[in-house]
Amino acid sequence: MLDRDKIQELLERVKNGATTVQDAMNALKMLPFEDLGFARTDNHRALRTGYPEVVYCTGKTVDQITAIVERLTAAHKTIIASRATDEVFEAVRKVNPGALYRKEARLIIIGEIPQPKTDDKVLVITAGTSDIPVAEEAAVTAEAMGNPVERLFDVGVAGIHRLFENASSLFSANVLIAVAGMDGALPSVIGGLVDKPVIAVPTSIGYGASFGGIGALLTMLNTCAPGVAVVNIDNGFGAGFIAGMINLIGT
Amino acid sequence: MLDRDKIQELLERVKNGATTVQDAMNALKMLPFEDLGFARTDNHRALRTGYPEVVYCTGKTVDQITAIVERLTAAHKTIIASRATDEVFEAVRKVNPGALYRKEARLIIIGEIPQPKTDDKVLVITAGTSDIPVAEEAAVTAEAMGNPVERLFDVGVAGIHRLFENASSLFSANVLIAVAGMDGALPSVIGGLVDKPVIAVPTSIGYGASFGGIGALLTMLNTCAPGVAVVNIDNGFGAGFIAGMINLIGT
Amino acid sequence: MLDRDKIQELLERVKNGATTVQDAMNALKMLPFEDLGFARTDNHRALRTGYPEVVYCTGKTVDQITAIVERLTAAHKTIIASRATDEVFEAVRKVNPGALYRKEARLIIIGEIPQPKTDDKVLVITAGTSDIPVAEEAAVTAEAMGNPVERLFDVGVAGIHRLFENASSLFSANVLIAVAGMDGALPSVIGGLVDKPVIAVPTSIGYGASFGGIGALLTMLNTCAPGVAVVNIDNGFGAGFIAGMINLIGT
Amino acid sequence: MLDRDKIQELLERVKNGATTVQDAMNALKMLPFEDLGFARTDNHRALRTGYPEVVYCTGKTVDQITAIVERLTAAHKTIIASRATDEVFEAVRKVNPGALYRKEARLIIIGEIPQPKTDDKVLVITAGTSDIPVAEEAAVTAEAMGNPVERLFDVGVAGIHRLFENASSLFSANVLIAVAGMDGALPSVIGGLVDKPVIAVPTSIGYGASFGGIGALLTMLNTCAPGVAVVNIDNGFGAGFIAGMINLIGT
Amino acid sequence: MLDRDKIQELLERVKNGATTVQDAMNALKMLPFEDLGFARTDNHRALRTGYPEVVYCTGKTVDQITAIVERLTAAHKTIIASRATDEVFEAVRKVNPGALYRKEARLIIIGEIPQPKTDDKVLVITAGTSDIPVAEEAAVTAEAMGNPVERLFDVGVAGIHRLFENASSLFSANVLIAVAGMDGALPSVIGGLVDKPVIAVPTSIGYGASFGGIGALLTMLNTCAPGVAVVNIDNGFGAGFIAGMINLIGT
Amino acid sequence: MLDRDKIQELLERVKNGATTVQDAMNALKMLPFEDLGFARTDNHRALRTGYPEVVYCTGKTVDQITAIVERLTAAHKTIIASRATDEVFEAVRKVNPGALYRKEARLIIIGEIPQPKTDDKVLVITAGTSDIPVAEEAAVTAEAMGNPVERLFDVGVAGIHRLFENASSLFSANVLIAVAGMDGALPSVIGGLVDKPVIAVPTSIGYGASFGGIGALLTMLNTCAPGVAVVNIDNGFGAGFIAGMINLIGT
Amino acid sequence: MLDRDKIQELLERVKNGATTVQDAMNALKMLPFEDLGFARTDNHRALRTGYPEVVYCTGKTVDQITAIVERLTAAHKTIIASRATDEVFEAVRKVNPGALYRKEARLIIIGEIPQPKTDDKVLVITAGTSDIPVAEEAAVTAEAMGNPVERLFDVGVAGIHRLFENASSLFSANVLIAVAGMDGALPSVIGGLVDKPVIAVPTSIGYGASFGGIGALLTMLNTCAPGVAVVNIDNGFGAGFIAGMINLIGT
Amino acid sequence: MLDRDKIQELLERVKNGATTVQDAMNALKMLPFEDLGFARTDNHRALRTGYPEVVYCTGKTVDQITAIVERLTAAHKTIIASRATDEVFEAVRKVNPGALYRKEARLIIIGEIPQPKTDDKVLVITAGTSDIPVAEEAAVTAEAMGNPVERLFDVGVAGIHRLFENASSLFSANVLIAVAGMDGALPSVIGGLVDKPVIAVPTSIGYGASFGGIGALLTMLNTCAPGVAVVNIDNGFGAGFIAGMINLIGT
């Protein structure tokens, strides 16, 4: 990457007359992509928003993960390692003794967990007990961004009274995350009840024609309820991140 | 098919000594599939149950349809021609002036429509307005079998209060048919509320990831609610038939 | 959930003049979903019908399963834990010593198994030997609801004489469950022979183009035989439940 | 639906001693779903938020559409008829002369279009020219909810400089809608640049392995960029609605 | 292509001493693919077996079809144009006045139809009336190869007695072609009854989960009956050709 | 099953006047499916043709397999257990000491292996080395039926000269089995060269877009070469059986 | 886009001391994406390589197409409008009278067609006659880039001698494009014969299990022949472009 | 294979008059596929180009692999064993002590690694860290053919500045390989920036709707960027081979 210093030097040389304007123009043109502080802007953005940076652990070696974490800690206040295992945590903890392991959510958090930046809350709802790990991944992610999070688990539509018994939670949330496998019908019902954005997360829970979550994914994409958008199957992190982002708009 | 008369004649010949028992045994063995009154049993069954016989019109020429109808009228009290068009009806009416055309249901009924055989009712529910043709196919089929049918249309889960406003219909039905396209979530909710069998019918209503009804089909197959079984996409006839059959058990 | 007591107290206060009618109206309006005995109704329904409640074990920890079972035993006479393993059974037996393990069906039954409530029987048929676990799941479920169940295994259509040799079983059943993997053709043949509802269960038995049961599922959804409805791949519990429900209509 | 008057009368009778508290309890229990002003709450919600109600026209007859529109106009300030045709507009205009037809967006708007409720803007971006109708559906929907909307069309990633030339639009938006067919790569790039929520809309534009939008849908679901959620293929309305909802949080 | 004459000339020159053996070797080596009478062998094969050559008409212009037919008539006794239309037939008849149009089978036959070369027969069976065009394509193809063909239509497994009534046809056939759409169960039943090879042809007849014939295709591939092989959806020609080939082995 | 003796007795009673013809008619009618020697016919067929009976081992317990084998040995000269494992063989050998284990083909053969019944040969060809187990399953099956079998392995189309070097094998075979994974192109090339029936077997060899054999399966179903039919993925047994059946026609 | 003039002015101001180096740094940093001549580079690239720019016509209105063409003609020597229709050509010709319409290829070429820049040729091969339009799209595209193109049509593997008869064409090509529908086996055979890169183009030609080209696509992706890469179904333009690009490397 | 000596002898006999020209013609005709030095040509080609021969290890036994390697070493200078394991390497090293194991690339190289034959380089780019094994397979393959290879890893489009920071690498490459899982958007962006051929490799990295690489595969096939062609999922070898082939054209 083009060093900021080089541009500064170039400008100095223009100022000093050591380089003509035309030559400076050409020098800049020769570097069409070697952008001016471009990547730095990216770091600025991370620092300003306080959004955590994520490392997706699956498919990476433990050595690769710890190396990436170390590189990121230089520029980010908070780093999330998702789909982490015990083995990964052991390795990360060696280089980041303060790292926190939220095992059910399969997340490791390195660095500072911010204080809640708002009183508005994100509500994470699951249809079943088996959907909880994905829901926790979403909830902990949103918390790591500085969001208050409420949890409401095991309230699927096949026993819809459980959902209605918690109407006050539903109606007081600012953003909702609905996590469901099998028929994936939960977000449709919730989206029809509330007037806040609902992020739907299909899970791979189920068997047979659930096809590892495709059934729930299609249900959610085809929802008749307005105000629902969908993330990838089992993508708790993604749901927590966008829900947290929405909840922090304007803060 | 082996004529009953031939068997009778054979038995007469055994009785008369014109044929030995051994020869009669052999004659019977030679006809392993030319069953004794087998097909007749089939007709008997039709006459006894009063279930209508169905002709699926798609992919058949008008001439084929009228020929099949004529053949069936000899042995069945009621015949249903499904997926019928105006053109088919015109042709059928020429040979069966009493044929009745239920256009919205795309059904032609030839022959007698039986009086209700029970007070128990089949309830046909749709999620949306666009699902009505499939629902009507189901309702008219069940009626043609002698079932009282109640209709409850446009009560999808995205506005679930409409469903609950009709709770008395839900709880008083003996068998329910839930027709839904798009997210197909309706049967899950209904199956969680009632303790009667629910026949779920996915429709091809929707676009994009509804994939011509696959989305709704998968939702219904993956339902968490017990007491739900599914028929083919848009198969109103099949749903009406099995629901009608269930409702008439014991009558 | 809004306690019944709270409503009673509210009504008492109306009666006593401690609350005006208008205030009581508002109080009720404020709780649009905190329904009056709504969930209790649900429990009433369970007690009245005697239908068992089910816990689907896959994806739940042993601790979660035993906790759910304990919570359910308070309100249900019979509980079924489906897709159970030896490990689950060991844990459940500790808290419910009377729990019964039907290993082949992968079902644990906790609580009372009701006496048959009818003489009408559910007939469970399999195409092959490998389909038996799913069939047993269906059979035991229906039995746990109080249904007489007959089994007829390994009578697939590739050797159709085996099916015909058991014609008397076929024709005397009130509801039929047809379990088949591979080509899944069994329900079509059965549906063409009997005039009773047939619940078709595709199994994941097969290889190659059976695609884990999709082949059989599609066959069954596309059946030309009226009177057939389908449940999810390997969903023995679902088939047993709806068949049992149908068989008990009117009892 | 249970009339509010009936509940009021019941309470009056409790007050007057004409009904015992116990009888009133029972009367309320008998109506587990006949909720108290439940649907009314729903209307209240619509009126309070000012969110438009939508009628999806595909699969409905013109008569059905005009009837639904008339019914909704009683309770909603703004109604959107989506996937409308010239024929539908002609019919709607007869009963609602002030109806507005946004042909490119295939939307009819009946009733009041609210003034912008915020200065924050929704940015609608398309990858190609052919994606514009879907993008317009999203943009007009958000506008009909009271959102300022900016459009940025034909800036797909295969010529990524066009996207970068509009960096100021990207960075000043509060919520972004990224509409793309074919490879569907646009939301990934945008999601990596901005720190605001991105609603991704796959379109059915493409051929061959685009499979009517499945290719773009999968790309978007699999995005590595956090902060992206997806709606159904070609679902401009859904994207516009949730984006508009997010943009109005806190207003 | 290397002309036979060229090789002959080369050999003559070797014989005459005009070319050395080494030079002839090199000349031959230079033409690794310009095979010696290779294509001619192909023609010889066609002439010897009398198998017809086929032109698949879909996607070709009428001019292309007539040009191909003219080229083929030079080397083949019989040519089949499959998936032909009235328009194609009109054009072909102009250049081949003796061309025969089997409209139901969508086949045009140009040239000689051979006398039956055997007494063994091919039996073509369909499940439904709508499958007849594909079955006729198969039957006429086999006839055009010199096979006696028997037809048995509309004997699907949902009314299996119709199949059994024709047991003598089933058991006397040498090769069987089973044509079925929807559930595609027919070949499984037939394959379980006979001990002769069965060629299964899925058709695109059906709707919903038949997915244009995929349902029937999977059923047939997954058949439990040994002795069944499958051709492409609606591929009557392919089934007729291989069945005819099998029936003529040894003739 | 109705015992032959019962029918004989019935006929005797008719003969003796102990039963009237009418009563005998009724008795026969009561047994519409309890066919006369029907299943026996099936056994006769097995004995006459000498075709082996197959037991598919996957999904069956060792006890089930040995029990089935024992039952079958009563009526069949040769039994094949397919997809057998070492464990299965150990168990089978205990009850059938003469059982033969063809490990590479994953087949156990119990009973007599017939002498070749013809000089015509079945040629089994594979595209790659990894396809050999499936090919051996086909080859051994055909041999167990009394067919001479020739093997030609690892001659895929990506090195097509290897195929052409074995032209004499290709042209002298009576029936051909072409086994291929990955692109599955082998049967197309073979089908274009020979004038004998080709049974194509897709294998699950490959990765990525081979989708466990779907890629090869589709290639084979879409072949342009006439004279090719397809069996299920990895179905060596099915290919060997139908090829063996074809090769023995007329013997 | 940031005008070059603005940067020049900024540099002038630095030179003149009207702006400090620090302020200039900040000004540049504020424009992280407003790149310096970035898009201009893009145009330079187009002019230098002479590669044509493409307009994909499907889904665009005629007005949109002509507008895009006009805009592009300012910066590109050659423009290709792909998937063009007669109507599009009429409109384009009005504004570009010299536009050339290659109807079979569905391409319009606007601007200069370059002289061949090399003697190396691109060989375009089709399996069948119906694949020719896609092949022509590829061929004309490569020609419009300045490549010599040879065509070899209708040489599919089911009659593989036709391919071998043209061995000299195969072996003298520098890059090959293999176009095939149905079984898509052609590129595998070609890739095994030549030692030059082969671009494979699946076409949507076929029926049934060809699934609109998926069958051929999978075959090509799964090819065992090294040296083969694949483009989208029916994407003649893409194949011609990359093949042309490869052929011009080093020119 | 027909020995060259046999043809020579035949020609000698023609020369000597021991065989007539006609008999020689016939002898040649009898061997339509026993081609003259055909396979030898193939070996010549391998030796001339120096392209390595590949052995795909998956699905082969260690014994099969070492046997194949030994056979190939006779005719090829370089052999690559792909998808190799430690166990395979141990076995290969015993018979080829000089064999080199590139573990990350899962490749064993036997024989000579050629010196770079050109200064033009192949650039291998990955979107993520997890894509590196596939990328290394590509890189090492190209190197084994004599190509200079540059690597640029972890520059996915969700952080697109990383890609732009390496613009000089992008623009100086002769051929590019873009390796990406998940959304697979990398090749679209690269293809829009460079004017050189891009070989896209989807990887199976991802979860949920990535479907083992299908998501990335479809993205790449649907790319809007010209100059991109695709190989199978995870097919690093194939990408490296064709890219290497392209890079060596003209050398």
mmCIF file of C-alpha atoms in Angstrom, chain F residues 11-203:
data_model
loop_
_atom_site.group_PDB
_atom_site.id
_atom_site.type_symbol
_atom_site.label_atom_id
_atom_site.label_comp_id
_atom_site.label_asym_id
_atom_site.label_seq_id
_atom_site.Cartn_x
_atom_site.Cartn_y
_atom_site.Cartn_z
ATOM 1 C CA LEU F 11 -64.062 -77.992 -5.687
ATOM 2 C CA GLU F 12 -64.444 -81.463 -4.223
ATOM 3 C CA ARG F 13 -67.432 -80.219 -2.278
ATOM 4 C CA VAL F 14 -68.945 -78.762 -5.419
ATOM 5 C CA LYS F 15 -68.353 -82.019 -7.151
ATOM 6 C CA ASN F 16 -69.932 -83.938 -4.280
ATOM 7 C CA GLY F 17 -72.872 -81.595 -4.087
ATOM 8 C CA ALA F 18 -71.877 -80.608 -0.570
ATOM 9 C CA THR F 19 -71.632 -77.016 -1.790
ATOM 10 C CA THR F 20 -73.775 -75.349 -4.368
ATOM 11 C CA VAL F 21 -72.205 -73.596 -7.314
ATOM 12 C CA GLN F 22 -73.571 -70.325 -5.980
ATOM 13 C CA ASP F 23 -71.944 -70.815 -2.588
ATOM 14 C CA ALA F 24 -68.669 -71.718 -4.233
ATOM 15 C CA MET F 25 -68.896 -68.600 -6.343
ATOM 16 C CA ASN F 26 -69.404 -66.567 -3.219
ATOM 17 C CA ALA F 27 -66.558 -68.257 -1.414
ATOM 18 C CA LEU F 28 -64.250 -67.431 -4.300
ATOM 19 C CA LYS F 29 -65.536 -63.888 -4.476
ATOM 20 C CA MET F 30 -64.816 -63.368 -0.805
ATOM 21 C CA LEU F 31 -61.153 -63.874 -1.475
ATOM 22 C CA PRO F 32 -60.521 -61.373 -4.177
ATOM 23 C CA PHE F 33 -56.807 -61.230 -3.562
ATOM 24 C CA GLU F 34 -56.137 -64.559 -1.922
ATOM 25 C CA ASP F 35 -54.966 -65.717 -5.248
ATOM 26 C CA LEU F 36 -54.688 -69.274 -6.441
ATOM 27 C CA GLY F 37 -51.093 -70.261 -6.388
ATOM 28 C CA PHE F 38 -50.176 -66.709 -7.093
ATOM 29 C CA ALA F 39 -47.134 -66.560 -4.911
ATOM 30 C CA ARG F 40 -46.276 -70.046 -5.951
ATOM 31 C CA THR F 41 -46.102 -68.817 -9.519
ATOM 32 C CA ASP F 42 -43.544 -66.399 -8.305
ATOM 33 C CA ASN F 43 -41.428 -69.188 -6.878
ATOM 34 C CA HIS F 44 -41.883 -71.203 -10.034
ATOM 35 C CA ARG F 45 -40.592 -68.320 -11.983
ATOM 36 C CA ALA F 46 -37.500 -68.079 -9.850
ATOM 37 C CA LEU F 47 -36.772 -71.781 -10.215
ATOM 38 C CA ARG F 48 -37.369 -71.781 -13.936
ATOM 39 C CA THR F 49 -35.206 -68.821 -14.802
ATOM 40 C CA GLY F 50 -32.486 -69.544 -12.336
ATOM 41 C CA TYR F 51 -32.166 -65.838 -11.698
ATOM 42 C CA PRO F 52 -30.731 -65.192 -8.296
ATOM 43 C CA GLU F 53 -32.721 -63.497 -5.573
ATOM 44 C CA VAL F 54 -31.061 -60.496 -3.987
ATOM 45 C CA VAL F 55 -30.849 -59.237 -0.399
ATOM 46 C CA TYR F 56 -29.805 -55.601 -0.108
ATOM 47 C CA CYS F 57 -27.822 -55.516 3.150
ATOM 48 C CA THR F 58 -27.582 -51.779 3.922
ATOM 49 C CA GLY F 59 -29.937 -50.805 6.742
ATOM 50 C CA LYS F 60 -30.589 -54.363 7.839
ATOM 51 C CA THR F 61 -29.183 -55.969 10.975
ATOM 52 C CA VAL F 62 -26.964 -58.998 10.634
ATOM 53 C CA ASP F 63 -29.690 -61.079 12.228
ATOM 54 C CA GLN F 64 -32.258 -59.872 9.744
ATOM 55 C CA ILE F 65 -29.931 -60.677 6.856
ATOM 56 C CA THR F 66 -29.193 -64.230 7.952
ATOM 57 C CA ALA F 67 -32.888 -64.833 8.625
ATOM 58 C CA ILE F 68 -33.856 -63.610 5.160
ATOM 59 C CA VAL F 69 -31.110 -65.681 3.546
ATOM 60 C CA GLU F 70 -32.314 -68.782 5.316
ATOM 61 C CA ARG F 71 -35.887 -68.222 4.242
ATOM 62 C CA LEU F 72 -34.860 -67.647 0.628
ATOM 63 C CA THR F 73 -32.593 -70.686 0.393
ATOM 64 C CA ALA F 74 -35.675 -72.873 0.593
ATOM 65 C CA ALA F 75 -36.970 -71.629 -2.746
ATOM 66 C CA HIS F 76 -34.014 -70.275 -4.704
ATOM 67 C CA LYS F 77 -30.940 -71.936 -6.117
ATOM 68 C CA THR F 78 -28.826 -68.793 -5.895
ATOM 69 C CA ILE F 79 -29.012 -65.834 -3.531
ATOM 70 C CA ILE F 80 -26.962 -62.664 -3.704
ATOM 71 C CA ALA F 81 -26.411 -60.472 -0.670
ATOM 72 C CA SER F 82 -25.373 -57.057 -1.983
ATOM 73 C CA ARG F 83 -23.530 -54.263 -0.193
ATOM 74 C CA ALA F 84 -22.245 -56.901 2.194
ATOM 75 C CA THR F 85 -19.557 -56.274 4.785
ATOM 76 C CA ASP F 86 -17.016 -58.543 6.417
ATOM 77 C CA GLU F 87 -19.282 -58.764 9.435
ATOM 78 C CA VAL F 88 -22.223 -59.862 7.336
ATOM 79 C CA PHE F 89 -20.120 -62.470 5.580
ATOM 80 C CA GLU F 90 -18.932 -63.950 8.866
ATOM 81 C CA ALA F 91 -22.535 -64.326 9.989
ATOM 82 C CA VAL F 92 -23.775 -65.734 6.681
ATOM 83 C CA ARG F 93 -20.901 -68.196 6.474
ATOM 84 C CA LYS F 94 -21.908 -69.666 9.793
ATOM 85 C CA VAL F 95 -25.296 -70.692 8.452
ATOM 86 C CA ASN F 96 -24.176 -71.215 4.841
ATOM 87 C CA PRO F 97 -20.618 -72.539 4.973
ATOM 88 C CA GLY F 98 -20.415 -72.595 1.183
ATOM 89 C CA ALA F 99 -21.179 -68.905 0.845
ATOM 90 C CA LEU F 100 -18.740 -67.066 -1.369
ATOM 91 C CA TYR F 101 -17.566 -63.530 -0.643
ATOM 92 C CA ARG F 102 -16.576 -61.293 -3.555
ATOM 93 C CA LYS F 103 -15.214 -58.530 -1.411
ATOM 94 C CA GLU F 104 -14.363 -55.986 -4.076
ATOM 95 C CA ALA F 105 -17.901 -56.324 -5.405
ATOM 96 C CA ARG F 106 -19.312 -56.253 -1.871
ATOM 97 C CA LEU F 107 -21.352 -59.333 -2.808
ATOM 98 C CA ILE F 108 -21.951 -62.638 -1.051
ATOM 99 C CA ILE F 109 -23.198 -65.484 -3.190
ATOM 100 C CA ILE F 110 -25.088 -68.282 -1.513
ATOM 101 C CA GLY F 111 -25.903 -71.420 -3.415
ATOM 102 C CA GLU F 112 -25.042 -72.578 -6.860
ATOM 103 C CA ILE F 113 -23.259 -70.433 -9.441
ATOM 104 C CA PRO F 114 -24.608 -71.637 -12.731
ATOM 105 C CA GLN F 115 -22.449 -72.651 -15.660
ATOM 106 C CA PRO F 116 -22.473 -70.113 -18.494
ATOM 107 C CA LYS F 117 -25.698 -70.617 -20.433
ATOM 108 C CA THR F 118 -24.493 -68.886 -23.562
ATOM 109 C CA ASP F 119 -21.331 -67.922 -25.407
ATOM 110 C CA ASP F 120 -22.496 -64.339 -25.783
ATOM 111 C CA LYS F 121 -20.750 -62.102 -23.373
ATOM 112 C CA VAL F 122 -21.536 -59.099 -21.240
ATOM 113 C CA LEU F 123 -18.780 -56.477 -21.356
ATOM 114 C CA VAL F 124 -18.306 -54.328 -18.251
ATOM 115 C CA ILE F 125 -16.372 -51.111 -18.857
ATOM 116 C CA THR F 126 -15.265 -48.439 -16.387
ATOM 117 C CA ALA F 127 -14.060 -44.931 -16.977
ATOM 118 C CA GLY F 128 -11.721 -44.923 -14.000
ATOM 119 C CA THR F 129 -10.019 -47.042 -11.408
ATOM 120 C CA SER F 130 -12.306 -45.788 -8.665
ATOM 121 C CA ASP F 131 -15.358 -47.094 -10.494
ATOM 122 C CA ILE F 132 -14.168 -50.710 -10.219
ATOM 123 C CA PRO F 133 -16.156 -51.739 -7.105
ATOM 124 C CA VAL F 134 -19.422 -50.831 -8.788
ATOM 125 C CA ALA F 135 -18.308 -52.546 -11.972
ATOM 126 C CA GLU F 136 -17.399 -55.695 -10.081
ATOM 127 C CA GLU F 137 -20.830 -55.699 -8.461
ATOM 128 C CA ALA F 138 -22.310 -55.667 -11.951
ATOM 129 C CA ALA F 139 -19.934 -58.266 -13.321
ATOM 130 C CA VAL F 140 -20.314 -60.761 -10.508
ATOM 131 C CA THR F 141 -24.093 -60.388 -10.597
ATOM 132 C CA ALA F 142 -24.212 -61.200 -14.293
ATOM 133 C CA GLU F 143 -21.864 -64.140 -13.759
ATOM 134 C CA ALA F 144 -24.068 -65.440 -10.962
ATOM 135 C CA MET F 145 -26.906 -65.566 -13.495
ATOM 136 C CA GLY F 146 -24.889 -67.679 -15.918
ATOM 137 C CA ASN F 147 -23.398 -65.038 -18.189
ATOM 138 C CA PRO F 148 -19.838 -64.919 -19.542
ATOM 139 C CA VAL F 149 -18.454 -61.528 -18.530
ATOM 140 C CA GLU F 150 -15.488 -59.591 -19.863
ATOM 141 C CA ARG F 151 -13.991 -56.638 -17.996
ATOM 142 C CA LEU F 152 -12.414 -53.513 -19.498
ATOM 143 C CA PHE F 153 -11.435 -51.005 -16.841
ATOM 144 C CA ASP F 154 -10.049 -47.459 -16.787
ATOM 145 C CA VAL F 155 -10.825 -46.439 -20.358
ATOM 146 C CA GLY F 156 -12.507 -43.077 -19.808
ATOM 147 C CA VAL F 157 -13.117 -40.579 -22.562
ATOM 148 C CA ALA F 158 -10.497 -38.076 -21.382
ATOM 149 C CA GLY F 159 -7.960 -40.526 -22.832
ATOM 150 C CA ILE F 160 -10.148 -41.945 -25.522
ATOM 151 C CA HIS F 161 -7.380 -43.865 -27.287
ATOM 152 C CA ARG F 162 -7.484 -46.404 -24.470
ATOM 153 C CA LEU F 163 -11.083 -47.110 -25.439
ATOM 154 C CA PHE F 164 -10.266 -47.459 -29.109
ATOM 155 C CA GLU F 165 -7.371 -49.785 -28.439
ATOM 156 C CA ASN F 166 -9.962 -52.209 -27.157
ATOM 157 C CA ALA F 167 -12.315 -51.932 -30.087
ATOM 158 C CA SER F 168 -12.463 -55.665 -30.583
ATOM 159 C CA SER F 169 -13.851 -56.164 -27.098
ATOM 160 C CA LEU F 170 -16.407 -53.457 -27.698
ATOM 161 C CA PHE F 171 -17.623 -54.886 -30.972
ATOM 162 C CA SER F 172 -17.822 -58.493 -29.877
ATOM 163 C CA ALA F 173 -19.980 -57.931 -26.798
ATOM 164 C CA ASN F 174 -23.675 -58.754 -26.805
ATOM 165 C CA VAL F 175 -24.604 -56.330 -24.036
ATOM 166 C CA LEU F 176 -22.435 -53.616 -22.518
ATOM 167 C CA ILE F 177 -22.350 -52.047 -19.085
ATOM 168 C CA ALA F 178 -20.632 -48.660 -18.928
ATOM 169 C CA VAL F 179 -19.694 -47.495 -15.434
ATOM 170 C CA ALA F 180 -18.523 -43.915 -14.914
ATOM 171 C CA GLY F 181 -18.479 -41.154 -12.332
ATOM 172 C CA MET F 182 -17.433 -37.507 -12.676
ATOM 173 C CA ASP F 183 -18.535 -36.370 -16.152
ATOM 174 C CA GLY F 184 -20.205 -39.696 -16.949
ATOM 175 C CA ALA F 185 -19.449 -39.306 -20.642
ATOM 176 C CA LEU F 186 -18.362 -42.888 -21.315
ATOM 177 C CA PRO F 187 -21.781 -44.382 -22.229
ATOM 178 C CA SER F 188 -22.380 -41.652 -24.809
ATOM 179 C CA VAL F 189 -19.197 -42.515 -26.636
ATOM 180 C CA ILE F 190 -19.775 -46.278 -26.376
ATOM 181 C CA GLY F 191 -23.417 -45.958 -27.396
ATOM 182 C CA GLY F 192 -22.292 -44.143 -30.510
ATOM 183 C CA LEU F 193 -19.856 -46.905 -31.448
ATOM 184 C CA VAL F 194 -21.716 -50.163 -30.891
ATOM 185 C CA ASP F 195 -25.090 -51.445 -32.046
ATOM 186 C CA LYS F 196 -25.877 -53.378 -28.889
ATOM 187 C CA PRO F 197 -27.730 -52.240 -25.780
ATOM 188 C CA VAL F 198 -25.660 -50.275 -23.291
ATOM 189 C CA ILE F 199 -26.621 -50.154 -19.607
ATOM 190 C CA ALA F 200 -25.122 -47.024 -18.071
ATOM 191 C CA VAL F 201 -24.217 -46.889 -14.388
ATOM 192 C CA PRO F 202 -23.386 -43.514 -12.856
ATOM 193 C CA THR F 203 -21.105 -43.722 -9.841
#
